PDB file of C-alpha atoms in Angstrom:
ATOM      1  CA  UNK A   1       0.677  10.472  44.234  1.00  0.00           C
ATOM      2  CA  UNK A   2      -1.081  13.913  43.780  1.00  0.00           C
ATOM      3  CA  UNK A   3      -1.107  15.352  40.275  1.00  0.00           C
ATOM      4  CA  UNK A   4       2.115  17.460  40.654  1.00  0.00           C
ATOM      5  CA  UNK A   5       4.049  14.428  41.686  1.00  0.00           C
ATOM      6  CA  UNK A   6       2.936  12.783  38.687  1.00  0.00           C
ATOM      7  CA  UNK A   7       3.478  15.237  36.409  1.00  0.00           C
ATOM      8  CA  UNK A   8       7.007  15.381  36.846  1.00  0.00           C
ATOM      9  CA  UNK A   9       7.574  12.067  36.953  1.00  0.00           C
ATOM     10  CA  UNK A  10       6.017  11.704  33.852  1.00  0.00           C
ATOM     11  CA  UNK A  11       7.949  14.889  32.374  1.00  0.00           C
ATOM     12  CA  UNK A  12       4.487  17.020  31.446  1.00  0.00           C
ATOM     13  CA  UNK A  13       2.806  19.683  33.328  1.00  0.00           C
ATOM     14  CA  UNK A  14      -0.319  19.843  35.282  1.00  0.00           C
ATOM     15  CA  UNK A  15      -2.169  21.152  32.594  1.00  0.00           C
ATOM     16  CA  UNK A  16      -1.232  18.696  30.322  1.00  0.00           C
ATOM     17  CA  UNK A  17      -2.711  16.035  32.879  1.00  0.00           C
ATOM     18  CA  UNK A  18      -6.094  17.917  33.142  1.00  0.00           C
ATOM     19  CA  UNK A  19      -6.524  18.150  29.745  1.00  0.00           C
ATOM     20  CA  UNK A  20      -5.883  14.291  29.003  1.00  0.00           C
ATOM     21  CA  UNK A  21      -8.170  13.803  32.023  1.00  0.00           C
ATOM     22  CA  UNK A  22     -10.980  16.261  30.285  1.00  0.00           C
ATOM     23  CA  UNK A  23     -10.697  13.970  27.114  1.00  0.00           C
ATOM     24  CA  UNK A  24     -11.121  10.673  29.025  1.00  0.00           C
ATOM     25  CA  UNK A  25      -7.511   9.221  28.935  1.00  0.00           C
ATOM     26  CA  UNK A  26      -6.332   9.768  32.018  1.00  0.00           C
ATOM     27  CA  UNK A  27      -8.590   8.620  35.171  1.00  0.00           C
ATOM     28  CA  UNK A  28     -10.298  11.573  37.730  1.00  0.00           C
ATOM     29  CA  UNK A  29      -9.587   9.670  41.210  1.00  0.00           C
ATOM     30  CA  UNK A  30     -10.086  11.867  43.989  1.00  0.00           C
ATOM     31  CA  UNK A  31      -8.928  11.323  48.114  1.00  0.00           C
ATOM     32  CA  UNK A  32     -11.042  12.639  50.847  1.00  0.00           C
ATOM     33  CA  UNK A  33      -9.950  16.470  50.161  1.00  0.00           C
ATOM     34  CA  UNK A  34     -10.958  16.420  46.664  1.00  0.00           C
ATOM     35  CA  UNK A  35      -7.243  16.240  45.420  1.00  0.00           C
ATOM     36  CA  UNK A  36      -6.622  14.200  42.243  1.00  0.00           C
ATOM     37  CA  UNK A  37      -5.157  10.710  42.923  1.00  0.00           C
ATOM     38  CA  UNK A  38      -2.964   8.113  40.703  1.00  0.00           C
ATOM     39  CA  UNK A  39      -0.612   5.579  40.799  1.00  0.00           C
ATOM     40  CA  UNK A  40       2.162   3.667  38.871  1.00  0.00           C
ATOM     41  CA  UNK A  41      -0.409   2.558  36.317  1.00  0.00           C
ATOM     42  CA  UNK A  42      -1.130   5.942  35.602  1.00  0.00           C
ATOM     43  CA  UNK A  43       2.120   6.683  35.084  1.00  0.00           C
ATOM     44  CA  UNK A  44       2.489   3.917  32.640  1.00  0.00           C
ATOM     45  CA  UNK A  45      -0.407   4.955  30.848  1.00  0.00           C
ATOM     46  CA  UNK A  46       1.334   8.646  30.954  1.00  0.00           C
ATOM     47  CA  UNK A  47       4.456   7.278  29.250  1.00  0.00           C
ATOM     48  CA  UNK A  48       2.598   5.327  26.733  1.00  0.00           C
ATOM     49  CA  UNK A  49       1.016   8.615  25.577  1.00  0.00           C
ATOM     50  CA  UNK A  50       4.478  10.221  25.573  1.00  0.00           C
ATOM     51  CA  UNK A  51       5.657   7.935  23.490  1.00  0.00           C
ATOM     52  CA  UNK A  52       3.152   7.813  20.996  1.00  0.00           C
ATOM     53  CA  UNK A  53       2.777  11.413  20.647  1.00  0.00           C
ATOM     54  CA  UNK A  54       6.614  11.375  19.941  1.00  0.00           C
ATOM     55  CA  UNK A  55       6.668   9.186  17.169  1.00  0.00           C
ATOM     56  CA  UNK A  56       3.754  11.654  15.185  1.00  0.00           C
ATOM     57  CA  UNK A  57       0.413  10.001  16.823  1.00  0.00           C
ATOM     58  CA  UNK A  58      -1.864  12.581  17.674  1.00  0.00           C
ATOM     59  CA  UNK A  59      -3.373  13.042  21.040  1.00  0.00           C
ATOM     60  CA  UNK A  60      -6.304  10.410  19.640  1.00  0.00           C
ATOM     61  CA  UNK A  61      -4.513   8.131  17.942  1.00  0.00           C
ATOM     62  CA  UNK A  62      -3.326   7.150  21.351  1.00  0.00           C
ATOM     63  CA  UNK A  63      -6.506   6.039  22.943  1.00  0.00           C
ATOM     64  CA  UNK A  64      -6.892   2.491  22.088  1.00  0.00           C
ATOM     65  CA  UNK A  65      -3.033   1.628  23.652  1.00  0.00           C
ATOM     66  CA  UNK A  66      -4.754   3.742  26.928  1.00  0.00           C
ATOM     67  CA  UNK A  67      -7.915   1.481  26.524  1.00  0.00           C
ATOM     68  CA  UNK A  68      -5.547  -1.852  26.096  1.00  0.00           C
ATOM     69  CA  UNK A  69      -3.577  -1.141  29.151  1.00  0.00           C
ATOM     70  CA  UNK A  70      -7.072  -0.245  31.526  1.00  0.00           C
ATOM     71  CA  UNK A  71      -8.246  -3.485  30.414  1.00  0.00           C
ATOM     72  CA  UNK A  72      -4.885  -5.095  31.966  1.00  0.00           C
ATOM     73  CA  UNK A  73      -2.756  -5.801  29.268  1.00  0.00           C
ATOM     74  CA  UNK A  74       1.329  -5.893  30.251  1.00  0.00           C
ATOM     75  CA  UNK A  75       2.024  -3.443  27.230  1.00  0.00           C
ATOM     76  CA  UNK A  76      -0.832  -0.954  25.155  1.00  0.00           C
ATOM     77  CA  UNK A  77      -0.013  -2.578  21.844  1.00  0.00           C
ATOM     78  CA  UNK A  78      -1.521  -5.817  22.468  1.00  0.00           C
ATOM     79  CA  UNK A  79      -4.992  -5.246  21.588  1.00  0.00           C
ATOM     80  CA  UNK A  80      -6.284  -5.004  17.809  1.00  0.00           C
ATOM     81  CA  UNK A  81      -7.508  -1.611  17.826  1.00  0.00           C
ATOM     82  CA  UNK A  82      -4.004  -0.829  18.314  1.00  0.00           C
ATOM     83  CA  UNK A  83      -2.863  -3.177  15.755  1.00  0.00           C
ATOM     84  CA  UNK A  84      -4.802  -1.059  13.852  1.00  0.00           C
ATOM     85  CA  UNK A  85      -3.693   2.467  14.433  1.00  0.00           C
ATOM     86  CA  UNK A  86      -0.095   1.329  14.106  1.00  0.00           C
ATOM     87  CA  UNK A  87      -1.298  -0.069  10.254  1.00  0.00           C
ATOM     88  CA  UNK A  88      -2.524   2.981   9.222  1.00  0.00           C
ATOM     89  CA  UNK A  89       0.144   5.243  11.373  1.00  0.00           C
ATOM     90  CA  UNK A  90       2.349   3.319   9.202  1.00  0.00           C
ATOM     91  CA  UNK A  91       0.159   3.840   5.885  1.00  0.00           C
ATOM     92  CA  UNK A  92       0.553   7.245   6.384  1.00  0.00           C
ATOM     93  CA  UNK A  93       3.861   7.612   6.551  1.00  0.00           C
ATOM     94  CA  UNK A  94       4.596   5.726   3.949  1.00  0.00           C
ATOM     95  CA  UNK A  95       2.691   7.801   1.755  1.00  0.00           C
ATOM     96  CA  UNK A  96       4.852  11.094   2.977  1.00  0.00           C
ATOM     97  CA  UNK A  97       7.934   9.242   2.343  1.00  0.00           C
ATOM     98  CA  UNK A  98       6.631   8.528  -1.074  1.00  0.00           C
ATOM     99  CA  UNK A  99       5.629  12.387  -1.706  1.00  0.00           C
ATOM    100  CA  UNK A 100       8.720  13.911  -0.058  1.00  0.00           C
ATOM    101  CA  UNK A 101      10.614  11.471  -2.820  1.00  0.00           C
ATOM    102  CA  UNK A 102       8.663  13.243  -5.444  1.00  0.00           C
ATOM    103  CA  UNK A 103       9.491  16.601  -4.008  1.00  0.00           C
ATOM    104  CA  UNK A 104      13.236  15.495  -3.930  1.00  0.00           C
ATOM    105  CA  UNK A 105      13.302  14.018  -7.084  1.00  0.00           C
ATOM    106  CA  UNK A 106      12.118  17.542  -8.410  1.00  0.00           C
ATOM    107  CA  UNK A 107      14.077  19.551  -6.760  1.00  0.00           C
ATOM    108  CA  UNK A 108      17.433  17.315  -7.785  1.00  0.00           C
ATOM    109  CA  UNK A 109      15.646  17.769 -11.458  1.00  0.00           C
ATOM    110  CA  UNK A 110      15.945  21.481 -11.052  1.00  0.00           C
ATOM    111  CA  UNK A 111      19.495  21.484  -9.089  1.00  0.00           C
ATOM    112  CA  UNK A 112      20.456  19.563 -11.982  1.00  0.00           C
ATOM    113  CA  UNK A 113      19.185  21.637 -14.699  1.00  0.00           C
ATOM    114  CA  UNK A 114      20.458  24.919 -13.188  1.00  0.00           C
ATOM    115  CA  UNK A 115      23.890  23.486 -12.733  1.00  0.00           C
ATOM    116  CA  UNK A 116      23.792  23.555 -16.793  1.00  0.00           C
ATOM    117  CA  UNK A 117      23.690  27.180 -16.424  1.00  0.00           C
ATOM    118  CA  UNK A 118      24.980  28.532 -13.648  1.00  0.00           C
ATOM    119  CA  UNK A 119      28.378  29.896 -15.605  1.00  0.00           C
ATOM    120  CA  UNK A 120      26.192  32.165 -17.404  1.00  0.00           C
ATOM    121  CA  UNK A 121      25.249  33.591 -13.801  1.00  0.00           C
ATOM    122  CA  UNK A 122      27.791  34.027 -11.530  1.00  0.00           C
ATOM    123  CA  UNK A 123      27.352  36.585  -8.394  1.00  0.00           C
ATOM    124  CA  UNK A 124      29.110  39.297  -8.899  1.00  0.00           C
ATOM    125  CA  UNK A 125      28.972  39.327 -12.566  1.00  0.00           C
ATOM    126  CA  UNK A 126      27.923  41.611 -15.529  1.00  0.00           C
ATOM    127  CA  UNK A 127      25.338  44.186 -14.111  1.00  0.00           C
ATOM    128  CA  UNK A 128      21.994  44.436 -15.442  1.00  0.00           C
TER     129      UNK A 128
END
């Protein structure tokens, strides 16, 4: 399929497929007239990048579940290196959902405390 086929299919544009092609994770086949070439398995490796990018990874994050399925595996989360990118995806989050607990904590601290107060201001009251 030519790159305009593919980029549909996969739900991305043209540019978006050049540019993963510039950084190595999509293949450059070519045909006799110089027009870009791929198949199913690129699509696969398309939607495997979709995906990923989805759920938060970032454009390189994605390149060892690329790499896993170009060496043949059934599914890009096979391999160790990807193992390993979903440990520390997962790292990471975990610290954000620890920090945006903090923030909430804080802010139900100060919710709290101005609920203590908020008779003494009231919209519409006493002008200053």
């Amino acid at each position: 399929m030519r790159i305009g086929e593919l980029a549909a299919r996969a739900g991305t544009t043209t540019r978006t497929l050049r540019y993963y092609e510039s950084r190595g994770l999509l293949p450059a086949r070519r045909d006799g007239k110089g027009h870009r070439t791929y198949g199913e398995h690129d699509l696969k490796l398309l939607r495997q990048i979709r995906t990923l990018q989805d759920f938060g990874f970032d454009l390189e994050e994605t390149r060892p579940f690329v790499e896993c399925l170009r060496a043949g595996h059934p599914e890009g989360d096979l391999c160790p290196a990807s193992l390993a990118v979903y440990r520390r995806k997962l790292a990471e989050l975990d610290g954000l959902i620890d920090e945006l607990r903090a923030v909430r904590a804080k802010i139900g601290l100060r919710l709290a405390l101005a609920e203590d107060v908020s008779p003494l201001c009231e919209l519409g009251g006493p002008e200053l």
